[in-house]
């Protein structure tokens, strides 16, 4: 567990804001909720989509050495034997025979040695009812076809990476890519986590953005260092504070890894620094295993050197939900406003990530202002997500947009209908400038910046 952070714990406030303003809702809430599964509302889906678009742009569109892929969630069950997940994707668990709860074997709340008469259940308090640790697989199982029998078992993928490995030659041969090159995909993954929690930090259904970079053995260490640096730079480019990001090398390596490092973000409070992305040197483990289990050659043919080999893989694996949470935590602030009695809550999201780019407001509902404001909003809506609001005092309308991270507030006032200009208020500095209404699109586009 990380030590307590210097940054405040804003998680409870964020959960409440996220629900109130339509970012994130508990799944199946009217039925009492589903454990650690969340639904993204109108603003949340935009925010997470912006994160995924930024990743896709940086990893696929802006490069000529990475190809995109969208592999199916359901895969041949042998995939998970080859990958090591059937045998090794497990956590040691302890059951309480009295209250039927399950705990991870390393749960610090357990007193005594599980299996022994003195061991005490941390929930119901009964003694001697805790089992010895047993291995529990984290993959969700289901059945393919009409018969529910063991031969029909398939798994919901616990990572997207395997869809890339099994398509390595399909992609390489169809695109004629030469090593080094990568394959990237974004998709859902499922893990029956035993200790989920902290809102969307650890959930049972989540989205991963994974890239496997295929390299010549012997060059893997330099590619590993390159991707570590690239990925840190990407997190910074989203607006995550550099002093809340750090690398954490792995001391214990997974069965497939030659080297591994996490990028961690400081989530504040007792959660503190936690992994948001893993960068792994997976060697030739995955392709080698799939070659062995499928009986199909997964070698790369280096034509100029007339040489065949199984490439090594450098993997970058980041959670879309966890990055979204990091962005929300990073952006949340409460502050006083000079000259006002009421403070404000702000999501200081970078303009390119913010779900709504501008609020458009008529100062009052008369004198042609609503008509002009609606026209401004409709013009801008073709280029950006816009929110039109004519309800309540203008200060209240600004505050409502501050709270969801909208970077610009555009107000049509008495002068607007005379000279065709509007005011544009900056969410962070509160400064207002006058801009000609017919120049607004270019002005906002420039302030939002590029999608790099
Ligand atoms: N293919 C390698 C792999 O899956 P991982 O470290 O298990 O590696 C990579 O997962 C990333 O996926 C994590 O850094 C995290 O951002 C995200 N992730 C993993 N489990 C998650 C969960 N239960 N809920 C939300 N995000 C998760």
Tab-separated table of C-alpha atoms and ligand atoms in Angstrom:
chain	number	residue	atom	x	y	z
A	1	UNK	CA	0.000	0.000	0.000
A	2	UNK	CA	1.332	3.445	-0.914
A	3	UNK	CA	2.143	5.984	1.783
A	4	UNK	CA	-0.320	8.828	2.309
A	5	UNK	CA	-0.002	11.416	-0.440
A	6	UNK	CA	0.555	15.150	-0.018
A	7	UNK	CA	-2.407	15.636	-2.360
A	8	UNK	CA	-5.880	15.531	-0.819
A	9	UNK	CA	-8.239	12.583	-1.233
A	10	UNK	CA	-10.923	13.861	-3.625
A	11	UNK	CA	-12.417	10.486	-4.531
A	12	UNK	CA	-15.671	10.822	-2.587
A	13	UNK	CA	-16.314	14.289	-3.995
A	14	UNK	CA	-15.545	13.059	-7.502
A	15	UNK	CA	-17.923	10.092	-7.235
A	16	UNK	CA	-20.684	12.508	-6.242
A	17	UNK	CA	-19.845	15.077	-8.959
A	18	UNK	CA	-19.561	12.318	-11.561
A	19	UNK	CA	-23.052	11.070	-10.781
A	20	UNK	CA	-24.689	14.490	-10.368
A	21	UNK	CA	-23.307	15.852	-13.629
A	22	UNK	CA	-23.591	12.739	-15.775
A	23	UNK	CA	-20.003	11.499	-16.028
A	24	UNK	CA	-20.244	8.079	-14.380
A	25	UNK	CA	-23.090	6.075	-12.820
A	26	UNK	CA	-23.059	2.818	-10.903
A	27	UNK	CA	-24.068	0.000	-13.231
A	28	UNK	CA	-27.670	-1.266	-12.783
A	29	UNK	CA	-28.138	1.274	-10.019
A	30	UNK	CA	-31.929	0.844	-9.784
A	31	UNK	CA	-31.331	-2.801	-8.854
A	32	UNK	CA	-28.891	-1.852	-6.132
A	33	UNK	CA	-25.824	-1.778	-8.396
A	34	UNK	CA	-23.440	-4.412	-9.770
A	35	UNK	CA	-20.170	-4.908	-7.937
A	36	UNK	CA	-17.413	-2.739	-9.354
A	37	UNK	CA	-18.929	-2.105	-12.753
A	38	UNK	CA	-19.658	1.446	-13.893
A	39	UNK	CA	-21.589	3.129	-16.707
A	40	UNK	CA	-20.367	6.267	-18.458
A	41	UNK	CA	-22.994	8.999	-18.833
A	42	UNK	CA	-23.153	11.761	-21.472
A	43	UNK	CA	-20.101	13.676	-20.222
A	44	UNK	CA	-18.123	10.606	-19.169
A	45	UNK	CA	-18.411	8.944	-22.552
A	46	UNK	CA	-17.076	12.111	-24.228
A	47	UNK	CA	-14.205	12.395	-21.762
A	48	UNK	CA	-13.140	8.749	-22.100
A	49	UNK	CA	-13.539	8.943	-25.885
A	50	UNK	CA	-11.185	11.926	-25.940
A	51	UNK	CA	-8.610	9.887	-23.993
A	52	UNK	CA	-8.940	6.965	-26.413
A	53	UNK	CA	-8.789	9.258	-29.457
A	54	UNK	CA	-5.616	10.872	-28.146
A	55	UNK	CA	-4.042	7.460	-27.633
A	56	UNK	CA	-5.124	6.210	-31.076
A	57	UNK	CA	-3.811	9.350	-32.695
A	58	UNK	CA	-0.431	9.195	-30.941
A	59	UNK	CA	0.043	5.435	-31.359
A	60	UNK	CA	-1.519	4.676	-34.756
A	61	UNK	CA	-2.399	7.680	-36.915
A	62	UNK	CA	0.666	9.819	-36.275
A	63	UNK	CA	3.100	6.967	-36.959
A	64	UNK	CA	3.855	4.770	-39.927
A	65	UNK	CA	5.272	1.890	-37.894
A	66	UNK	CA	2.153	0.930	-35.879
A	67	UNK	CA	-1.017	-0.662	-37.271
A	68	UNK	CA	-4.451	-0.723	-35.653
A	69	UNK	CA	-6.497	-3.817	-34.793
A	70	UNK	CA	-9.867	-4.617	-33.249
A	71	UNK	CA	-9.838	-8.283	-32.255
A	72	UNK	CA	-12.837	-10.113	-30.774
A	73	UNK	CA	-13.323	-10.438	-27.027
A	74	UNK	CA	-14.060	-14.166	-27.268
A	75	UNK	CA	-11.073	-16.213	-28.377
A	76	UNK	CA	-10.211	-19.869	-28.767
A	77	UNK	CA	-9.808	-21.338	-25.239
A	78	UNK	CA	-6.338	-22.677	-26.104
A	79	UNK	CA	-5.177	-19.031	-26.352
A	80	UNK	CA	-5.457	-18.750	-22.590
A	81	UNK	CA	-3.586	-21.987	-22.020
A	82	UNK	CA	-0.776	-20.775	-24.264
A	83	UNK	CA	-0.690	-17.337	-22.620
A	84	UNK	CA	-0.391	-18.866	-19.154
A	85	UNK	CA	-3.660	-17.370	-17.906
A	86	UNK	CA	-5.439	-20.701	-17.246
A	87	UNK	CA	-2.608	-21.907	-15.025
A	88	UNK	CA	-1.247	-18.671	-13.667
A	89	UNK	CA	-3.778	-15.799	-13.659
A	90	UNK	CA	-4.751	-16.552	-10.100
A	91	UNK	CA	-4.894	-15.005	-6.649
A	92	UNK	CA	-4.611	-17.011	-3.414
A	93	UNK	CA	-7.943	-16.658	-1.588
A	94	UNK	CA	-9.365	-17.543	1.794
A	95	UNK	CA	-13.051	-18.390	2.423
A	96	UNK	CA	-14.960	-17.869	5.643
A	97	UNK	CA	-17.216	-20.898	6.142
A	98	UNK	CA	-19.490	-18.870	8.416
A	99	UNK	CA	-20.224	-15.627	6.503
A	100	UNK	CA	-19.187	-16.972	3.047
A	101	UNK	CA	-16.951	-13.946	2.364
A	102	UNK	CA	-13.722	-14.285	0.399
A	103	UNK	CA	-10.446	-12.517	1.131
A	104	UNK	CA	-7.093	-12.267	-0.512
A	105	UNK	CA	-4.549	-14.295	1.423
A	106	UNK	CA	-2.441	-11.160	1.971
A	107	UNK	CA	-5.366	-9.188	3.452
A	108	UNK	CA	-3.831	-7.420	6.476
A	109	UNK	CA	-7.205	-7.506	8.299
A	110	UNK	CA	-6.964	-11.306	8.776
A	111	UNK	CA	-5.754	-12.226	12.263
A	112	UNK	CA	-3.920	-15.516	12.804
A	113	UNK	CA	-3.051	-18.240	10.308
A	114	UNK	CA	-5.932	-19.130	7.964
A	115	UNK	CA	-6.848	-22.813	8.367
A	116	UNK	CA	-5.823	-22.779	12.049
A	117	UNK	CA	-8.411	-22.614	14.900
A	118	UNK	CA	-7.191	-19.201	16.117
A	119	UNK	CA	-7.631	-17.416	12.748
A	120	UNK	CA	-10.388	-14.801	12.857
A	121	UNK	CA	-12.654	-13.615	10.032
A	122	UNK	CA	-12.269	-9.836	9.555
A	123	UNK	CA	-15.980	-9.475	8.674
A	124	UNK	CA	-18.078	-11.745	10.943
A	125	UNK	CA	-15.424	-12.145	13.639
A	126	UNK	CA	-15.851	-15.925	13.994
A	127	UNK	CA	-12.796	-18.006	14.866
A	128	UNK	CA	-11.603	-21.157	13.127
A	129	UNK	CA	-13.861	-20.683	10.097
A	130	UNK	CA	-11.219	-19.428	7.659
A	131	UNK	CA	-10.023	-21.914	5.038
A	132	UNK	CA	-6.417	-22.327	3.974
A	133	UNK	CA	-5.515	-20.234	0.905
A	134	UNK	CA	-6.735	-21.699	-2.408
A	135	UNK	CA	-5.884	-20.473	-5.880
A	136	UNK	CA	-8.735	-18.680	-7.650
A	137	UNK	CA	-8.636	-17.831	-11.365
A	138	UNK	CA	-9.593	-14.252	-12.227
A	139	UNK	CA	-10.946	-14.999	-15.712
A	140	UNK	CA	-14.701	-14.893	-16.334
A	141	UNK	CA	-15.949	-18.102	-17.920
A	142	UNK	CA	-18.904	-18.533	-20.207
A	143	UNK	CA	-20.149	-21.115	-22.734
A	144	UNK	CA	-20.067	-20.925	-26.494
A	145	UNK	CA	-22.912	-22.621	-28.355
A	146	UNK	CA	-26.083	-24.184	-26.999
A	147	UNK	CA	-24.582	-26.716	-24.574
A	148	UNK	CA	-23.239	-25.796	-21.152
A	149	UNK	CA	-20.453	-28.355	-20.875
A	150	UNK	CA	-16.774	-28.095	-20.126
A	151	UNK	CA	-15.829	-28.559	-23.787
A	152	UNK	CA	-17.784	-25.373	-24.595
A	153	UNK	CA	-16.048	-23.117	-22.039
A	154	UNK	CA	-14.695	-19.835	-23.366
A	155	UNK	CA	-13.312	-16.879	-21.436
A	156	UNK	CA	-13.941	-13.161	-21.545
A	157	UNK	CA	-10.467	-11.869	-22.350
A	158	UNK	CA	-8.576	-10.575	-19.295
A	159	UNK	CA	-6.281	-8.467	-21.531
A	160	UNK	CA	-6.462	-7.340	-25.151
A	161	UNK	CA	-2.830	-8.271	-25.863
A	162	UNK	CA	-3.495	-11.884	-26.898
A	163	UNK	CA	-5.700	-10.738	-29.807
A	164	UNK	CA	-2.625	-8.933	-31.105
A	165	UNK	CA	-0.249	-11.880	-30.732
A	166	UNK	CA	-2.496	-14.331	-32.562
A	167	UNK	CA	-2.890	-11.810	-35.419
A	168	UNK	CA	0.797	-10.943	-35.627
A	169	UNK	CA	1.391	-12.588	-39.013
A	170	UNK	CA	-2.014	-11.555	-40.444
A	171	UNK	CA	-1.190	-7.913	-39.790
A	172	UNK	CA	2.473	-8.113	-40.770
A	173	UNK	CA	1.800	-9.875	-44.058
A	174	UNK	CA	-1.251	-7.814	-45.049
A	175	UNK	CA	0.508	-4.488	-44.366
A	176	UNK	CA	4.019	-5.591	-45.397
A	177	UNK	CA	5.434	-3.977	-42.274
A	178	UNK	CA	9.056	-4.667	-41.474
A	179	UNK	CA	10.443	-5.188	-38.023
A	180	UNK	CA	10.489	-3.107	-35.879
A	181	UNK	CA	6.770	-2.362	-36.008
A	182	UNK	CA	3.790	-2.433	-33.685
A	183	UNK	CA	0.112	-3.390	-33.463
A	184	UNK	CA	-2.259	-1.362	-31.303
A	185	UNK	CA	-5.796	-1.886	-30.106
A	186	UNK	CA	-8.359	-0.504	-27.708
A	187	UNK	CA	-10.947	-2.795	-26.189
A	188	UNK	CA	-12.754	-4.222	-23.218
A	189	UNK	CA	-11.097	-6.606	-20.798
A	190	UNK	CA	-12.660	-8.486	-17.885
A	191	UNK	CA	-11.203	-9.660	-14.591
A	192	UNK	CA	-13.069	-11.115	-11.659
A	193	UNK	CA	-11.043	-8.929	-9.284
A	194	UNK	CA	-11.238	-9.926	-5.635
A	195	UNK	CA	-10.461	-6.513	-4.244
A	196	UNK	CA	-11.925	-4.091	-6.756
A	197	UNK	CA	-12.698	-0.551	-5.724
A	198	UNK	CA	-11.707	3.079	-5.608
A	199	UNK	CA	-14.404	4.003	-8.091
A	200	UNK	CA	-13.213	3.240	-11.657
A	201	UNK	CA	-9.634	2.516	-10.535
A	202	UNK	CA	-10.043	-1.256	-10.306
A	203	UNK	CA	-13.178	-2.678	-11.880
A	204	UNK	CA	-14.297	-6.035	-13.242
A	205	UNK	CA	-15.009	-4.711	-16.735
A	206	UNK	CA	-12.641	-2.092	-18.132
A	207	UNK	CA	-10.995	-0.852	-21.300
A	208	UNK	CA	-7.355	-1.292	-22.178
A	209	UNK	CA	-5.260	0.527	-24.772
A	210	UNK	CA	-2.450	-1.866	-25.607
A	211	UNK	CA	0.361	-1.818	-28.114
A	212	UNK	CA	2.783	-4.635	-28.871
A	213	UNK	CA	5.984	-3.534	-30.609
A	214	UNK	CA	7.780	-6.400	-32.400
A	215	UNK	CA	11.556	-6.055	-32.435
A	216	UNK	CA	14.651	-8.018	-33.296
A	217	UNK	CA	16.074	-9.903	-30.278
A	218	UNK	CA	19.040	-7.991	-28.948
A	219	UNK	CA	17.482	-4.605	-29.710
A	220	UNK	CA	14.724	-5.066	-27.100
A	221	UNK	CA	16.406	-3.101	-24.319
A	222	UNK	CA	16.737	0.091	-26.370
A	223	UNK	CA	13.114	-0.188	-27.557
A	224	UNK	CA	11.979	-0.717	-23.962
A	225	UNK	CA	13.689	2.527	-22.901
A	226	UNK	CA	12.257	4.379	-25.916
A	227	UNK	CA	8.677	3.328	-25.112
A	228	UNK	CA	9.058	4.144	-21.431
A	229	UNK	CA	9.965	7.722	-22.379
A	230	UNK	CA	7.276	8.019	-25.075
A	231	UNK	CA	4.504	6.861	-22.819
A	232	UNK	CA	5.472	9.179	-19.970
A	233	UNK	CA	5.449	12.054	-22.436
A	234	UNK	CA	1.932	11.068	-23.573
A	235	UNK	CA	0.564	11.185	-20.027
A	236	UNK	CA	2.087	14.618	-19.568
A	237	UNK	CA	0.592	15.780	-22.860
A	238	UNK	CA	-2.888	15.013	-21.516
A	239	UNK	CA	-2.285	17.528	-18.753
A	240	UNK	CA	-1.426	15.174	-15.872
A	241	UNK	CA	0.840	17.138	-13.519
A	242	UNK	CA	4.464	16.042	-14.079
A	243	UNK	CA	5.112	16.048	-10.324
A	244	UNK	CA	2.313	13.485	-9.835
A	245	UNK	CA	3.795	11.036	-12.349
A	246	UNK	CA	6.704	8.660	-11.798
A	247	UNK	CA	8.233	5.412	-13.007
A	248	UNK	CA	8.243	2.339	-10.840
A	249	UNK	CA	10.501	-0.510	-11.962
A	250	UNK	CA	9.160	-3.990	-11.163
A	251	UNK	CA	11.194	-5.925	-8.649
A	252	UNK	CA	9.275	-9.152	-9.246
A	253	UNK	CA	8.777	-9.954	-12.911
A	254	UNK	CA	5.721	-11.692	-14.380
A	255	UNK	CA	6.327	-15.114	-15.986
A	256	UNK	CA	6.563	-13.540	-19.462
A	257	UNK	CA	8.720	-10.485	-18.711
A	258	UNK	CA	12.426	-9.727	-19.071
A	259	UNK	CA	11.951	-6.197	-17.770
A	260	UNK	CA	8.956	-4.151	-16.651
A	261	UNK	CA	8.197	-0.678	-15.365
A	262	UNK	CA	4.974	1.020	-14.385
A	263	UNK	CA	4.012	4.615	-14.897
A	264	UNK	CA	2.366	5.654	-11.657
A	265	UNK	CA	0.117	8.611	-10.885
A	266	UNK	CA	-0.419	10.086	-7.428
A	267	UNK	CA	-4.182	9.728	-6.842
A	268	UNK	CA	-3.950	11.583	-3.503
A	269	UNK	CA	-4.967	10.533	0.017
A	270	UNK	CA	-4.163	7.004	1.171
A	271	UNK	CA	-4.350	5.612	-2.393
A	272	UNK	CA	-1.301	7.696	-3.341
A	273	UNK	CA	0.905	6.550	-6.223
A	274	UNK	CA	-0.658	3.734	-8.254
A	275	UNK	CA	-0.002	2.143	-11.639
A	276	UNK	CA	-1.795	3.624	-14.623
A	277	UNK	CA	0.333	1.980	-17.329
A	278	UNK	CA	2.680	-0.973	-17.597
A	279	UNK	CA	5.587	-1.186	-20.052
A	280	UNK	CA	6.915	-4.710	-20.443
A	281	UNK	CA	9.696	-6.430	-22.302
A	282	UNK	CA	7.850	-9.698	-22.992
A	283	UNK	CA	10.720	-11.342	-24.904
A	284	UNK	CA	9.582	-14.043	-27.393
A	285	UNK	CA	7.436	-15.661	-24.722
A	286	UNK	CA	3.995	-14.994	-26.242
A	287	UNK	CA	4.732	-15.676	-29.899
A	288	UNK	CA	6.829	-18.703	-28.889
A	289	UNK	CA	3.997	-20.133	-26.797
A	290	UNK	CA	1.359	-19.515	-29.478
A	291	UNK	CA	3.622	-21.171	-32.015
A	292	UNK	CA	3.995	-24.166	-29.714
A	293	UNK	CA	0.278	-24.462	-28.814
A	294	UNK	CA	-1.160	-23.768	-32.273
A	295	UNK	CA	1.455	-25.672	-34.255
A	296	UNK	CA	1.652	-22.692	-36.657
A	297	UNK	CA	4.946	-20.929	-37.320
A	298	UNK	CA	4.935	-17.355	-36.003
A	299	UNK	CA	8.364	-16.362	-37.258
A	300	UNK	CA	9.350	-13.204	-39.048
A	301	UNK	CA	11.372	-13.541	-42.231
A	302	UNK	CA	14.085	-10.903	-42.539
A	303	UNK	CA	14.511	-10.975	-46.317
A	304	UNK	CA	17.683	-8.870	-46.775
A	305	UNK	CA	19.491	-11.025	-44.233
A	306	UNK	CA	17.730	-14.241	-45.215
A	307	UNK	CA	17.034	-14.952	-41.556
A	308	UNK	CA	13.965	-16.214	-39.669
A	309	UNK	CA	13.298	-15.481	-36.023
A	310	UNK	CA	10.550	-15.050	-33.419
A	311	UNK	CA	10.510	-11.334	-32.585
A	312	UNK	CA	10.734	-9.971	-29.078
A	313	UNK	CA	7.840	-7.810	-27.902
A	314	UNK	CA	7.805	-4.521	-26.046
A	315	UNK	CA	4.319	-3.944	-24.693
A	316	UNK	CA	2.701	-0.714	-23.540
A	317	UNK	CA	-0.562	-1.315	-21.669
A	318	UNK	CA	-2.690	1.464	-20.234
A	319	UNK	CA	-6.226	1.522	-18.832
A	320	UNK	CA	-8.638	3.983	-20.461
A	321	UNK	CA	-10.756	4.088	-17.306
A	322	UNK	CA	-7.808	4.473	-14.965
A	323	UNK	CA	-6.378	7.284	-17.102
A	324	UNK	CA	-9.806	8.946	-17.086
A	325	UNK	CA	-9.854	8.717	-13.287
A	326	UNK	CA	-6.330	10.148	-13.078
A	327	UNK	CA	-7.431	13.072	-15.265
A	328	UNK	CA	-10.469	13.748	-13.062
A	329	UNK	CA	-8.419	13.581	-9.851
A	330	UNK	CA	-5.711	15.775	-11.376
A	331	UNK	CA	-8.282	18.333	-12.557
A	332	UNK	CA	-10.498	18.624	-9.468
A	333	UNK	CA	-10.133	21.774	-7.396
A	334	UNK	CA	-12.230	23.937	-5.091
A	335	UNK	CA	-11.300	27.591	-4.836
A	336	UNK	CA	-12.342	31.011	-3.639
A	337	UNK	CA	-13.314	33.573	-6.243
A	338	UNK	CA	-12.003	37.114	-5.648
A	339	UNK	CA	-14.863	39.497	-4.901
A	340	UNK	CA	-17.425	36.713	-4.454
A	341	UNK	CA	-18.754	35.075	-1.315
A	342	UNK	CA	-19.380	31.685	-2.889
A	343	UNK	CA	-16.388	29.605	-3.967
A	344	UNK	CA	-16.379	27.387	-6.999
A	345	UNK	CA	-15.581	23.808	-7.982
A	346	UNK	CA	-13.525	23.494	-11.148
A	347	UNK	CA	-12.403	20.598	-13.288
A	348	UNK	CA	-9.235	22.067	-14.782
A	349	UNK	CA	-9.170	19.577	-17.690
A	350	UNK	CA	-7.003	20.557	-20.618
A	351	UNK	CA	-9.252	22.014	-23.376
A	352	UNK	CA	-8.534	19.161	-25.789
A	353	UNK	CA	-9.689	16.581	-23.209
A	354	UNK	CA	-12.703	18.474	-21.792
A	355	UNK	CA	-16.044	16.854	-22.758
A	356	UNK	CA	-17.707	20.183	-23.627
A	357	UNK	CA	-15.541	22.823	-25.298
A	358	UNK	CA	-17.740	25.878	-24.785
A	359	UNK	CA	-20.901	26.981	-23.016
A	360	UNK	CA	-22.983	29.503	-24.946
A	361	UNK	CA	-25.186	31.896	-22.981
A	362	UNK	CA	-27.506	34.785	-23.802
A	363	UNK	CA	-26.954	37.336	-20.999
A	364	UNK	CA	-30.715	37.821	-20.693
A	365	UNK	CA	-33.672	36.233	-22.438
A	366	UNK	CA	-34.693	39.295	-24.484
A	367	UNK	CA	-33.562	41.942	-26.990
A	368	UNK	CA	-32.519	39.398	-29.620
A	369	UNK	CA	-29.836	37.846	-27.388
A	370	UNK	CA	-31.294	34.281	-27.265
A	371	UNK	CA	-31.692	34.240	-31.057
A	372	UNK	CA	-28.086	35.322	-31.628
A	373	UNK	CA	-26.773	32.940	-28.942
A	374	UNK	CA	-28.627	30.012	-30.484
A	375	UNK	CA	-27.138	30.842	-33.860
A	376	UNK	CA	-23.635	31.030	-32.352
A	377	UNK	CA	-24.193	27.679	-30.585
A	378	UNK	CA	-25.494	25.974	-33.735
A	379	UNK	CA	-22.557	27.243	-35.816
A	380	UNK	CA	-19.996	26.041	-33.257
A	381	UNK	CA	-21.741	22.696	-32.673
A	382	UNK	CA	-20.680	21.535	-36.125
A	383	UNK	CA	-17.078	21.658	-34.948
A	384	UNK	CA	-17.157	21.101	-31.148
A	385	UNK	CA	-19.349	19.720	-28.353
A	386	UNK	CA	-21.227	22.825	-27.156
A	387	UNK	CA	-23.677	23.392	-24.311
A	388	UNK	CA	-26.378	26.053	-24.664
A	389	UNK	CA	-27.770	27.390	-21.390
A	390	UNK	CA	-30.212	30.242	-20.893
A	391	UNK	CA	-31.412	29.256	-17.404
A	392	UNK	CA	-30.623	31.344	-14.276
A	393	UNK	CA	-28.109	34.046	-13.366
A	394	UNK	CA	-25.063	34.211	-15.654
A	395	UNK	CA	-22.707	33.532	-12.698
A	396	UNK	CA	-24.564	30.272	-11.961
A	397	UNK	CA	-24.336	29.232	-15.587
A	398	UNK	CA	-20.560	29.825	-15.592
A	399	UNK	CA	-20.203	27.802	-12.360
A	400	UNK	CA	-22.132	24.863	-13.814
A	401	UNK	CA	-19.687	24.713	-16.734
A	402	UNK	CA	-16.616	25.226	-14.492
A	403	UNK	CA	-17.657	22.132	-12.548
A	404	UNK	CA	-17.612	19.922	-15.657
A	405	UNK	CA	-14.398	21.393	-17.042
A	406	UNK	CA	-15.759	23.463	-19.952
A	407	UNK	CA	-12.816	25.723	-20.863
A	408	UNK	CA	-14.717	28.581	-22.526
A	409	UNK	CA	-17.902	30.502	-21.695
A	410	UNK	CA	-19.313	32.507	-24.590
A	411	UNK	CA	-21.818	35.203	-23.685
A	412	UNK	CA	-24.043	37.164	-26.024
A	413	UNK	CA	-24.796	40.540	-24.396
A	414	UNK	CA	-26.319	43.881	-25.359
A	415	UNK	CA	-23.233	44.929	-27.335
A	416	UNK	CA	-23.275	41.652	-29.306
A	417	UNK	CA	-26.474	42.457	-31.139
A	418	UNK	CA	-25.014	45.890	-32.028
A	419	UNK	CA	-21.504	45.033	-33.232
A	420	UNK	CA	-21.498	41.225	-33.744
A	421	UNK	CA	-18.942	40.488	-30.989
A	422	UNK	CA	-19.336	38.182	-27.979
A	423	UNK	CA	-17.363	37.751	-24.754
A	424	UNK	CA	-15.250	34.633	-24.252
A	425	UNK	CA	-14.491	33.810	-20.616
A	426	UNK	CA	-11.512	31.628	-19.752
A	427	UNK	CA	-12.416	28.996	-17.134
A	428	UNK	CA	-9.083	29.229	-15.311
A	429	UNK	CA	-8.082	32.905	-15.431
A	430	UNK	CA	-11.689	34.225	-15.472
A	431	UNK	CA	-10.450	36.806	-18.010
A	432	UNK	CA	-12.925	37.836	-20.680
A	433	UNK	CA	-12.068	38.974	-24.197
A	434	UNK	CA	-14.354	40.199	-26.969
A	435	UNK	CA	-14.258	38.159	-30.172
A	436	UNK	CA	-16.215	38.657	-33.392
A	437	UNK	CA	-18.910	35.964	-33.545
A	438	UNK	CA	-17.896	34.985	-37.083
A	439	UNK	CA	-14.279	34.395	-35.897
A	440	UNK	CA	-15.255	32.197	-32.943
A	441	UNK	CA	-14.703	28.841	-34.591
A	442	UNK	CA	-11.077	29.579	-35.448
A	443	UNK	CA	-10.481	31.262	-32.097
A	444	UNK	CA	-11.771	28.265	-30.088
A	445	UNK	CA	-9.945	25.756	-32.325
A	446	UNK	CA	-6.680	27.587	-31.714
A	447	UNK	CA	-7.211	27.757	-27.966
A	448	UNK	CA	-8.050	24.026	-27.822
A	449	UNK	CA	-4.771	23.255	-29.543
A	450	UNK	CA	-3.739	20.258	-31.589
A	451	UNK	CA	-4.624	16.632	-30.939
A	452	UNK	CA	-0.961	15.624	-30.639
B	1	LIG	N1	-1.237	-6.981	-21.127
B	1	LIG	C1	-0.626	-6.570	-19.928
B	1	LIG	C2	-1.587	-6.198	-18.912
B	1	LIG	O1	-2.773	-6.418	-19.030
B	1	LIG	P1	-1.759	-5.131	-16.516
B	1	LIG	O2	-0.701	-4.410	-15.703
B	1	LIG	O3	-2.453	-6.277	-15.876
B	1	LIG	O4	-1.012	-5.564	-17.850
B	1	LIG	C3	-2.450	-2.932	-17.731
B	1	LIG	O5	-2.843	-4.064	-16.993
B	1	LIG	C4	-3.290	-1.732	-17.362
B	1	LIG	O6	-4.678	-2.051	-17.453
B	1	LIG	C5	-3.104	-1.251	-15.922
B	1	LIG	O7	-1.994	-0.371	-15.820
B	1	LIG	C6	-4.407	-0.512	-15.665
B	1	LIG	O8	-4.356	0.813	-16.193
B	1	LIG	C7	-5.399	-1.325	-16.468
B	1	LIG	N2	-6.115	-2.278	-15.599
B	1	LIG	C8	-5.723	-3.518	-15.234
B	1	LIG	N3	-6.635	-4.100	-14.429
B	1	LIG	C9	-7.629	-3.207	-14.275
B	1	LIG	C10	-8.863	-3.212	-13.565
B	1	LIG	N4	-9.274	-4.265	-12.865
B	1	LIG	N5	-9.648	-2.093	-13.626
B	1	LIG	C11	-9.267	-1.022	-14.352
B	1	LIG	N6	-8.116	-0.964	-15.041
B	1	LIG	C12	-7.304	-2.038	-15.015
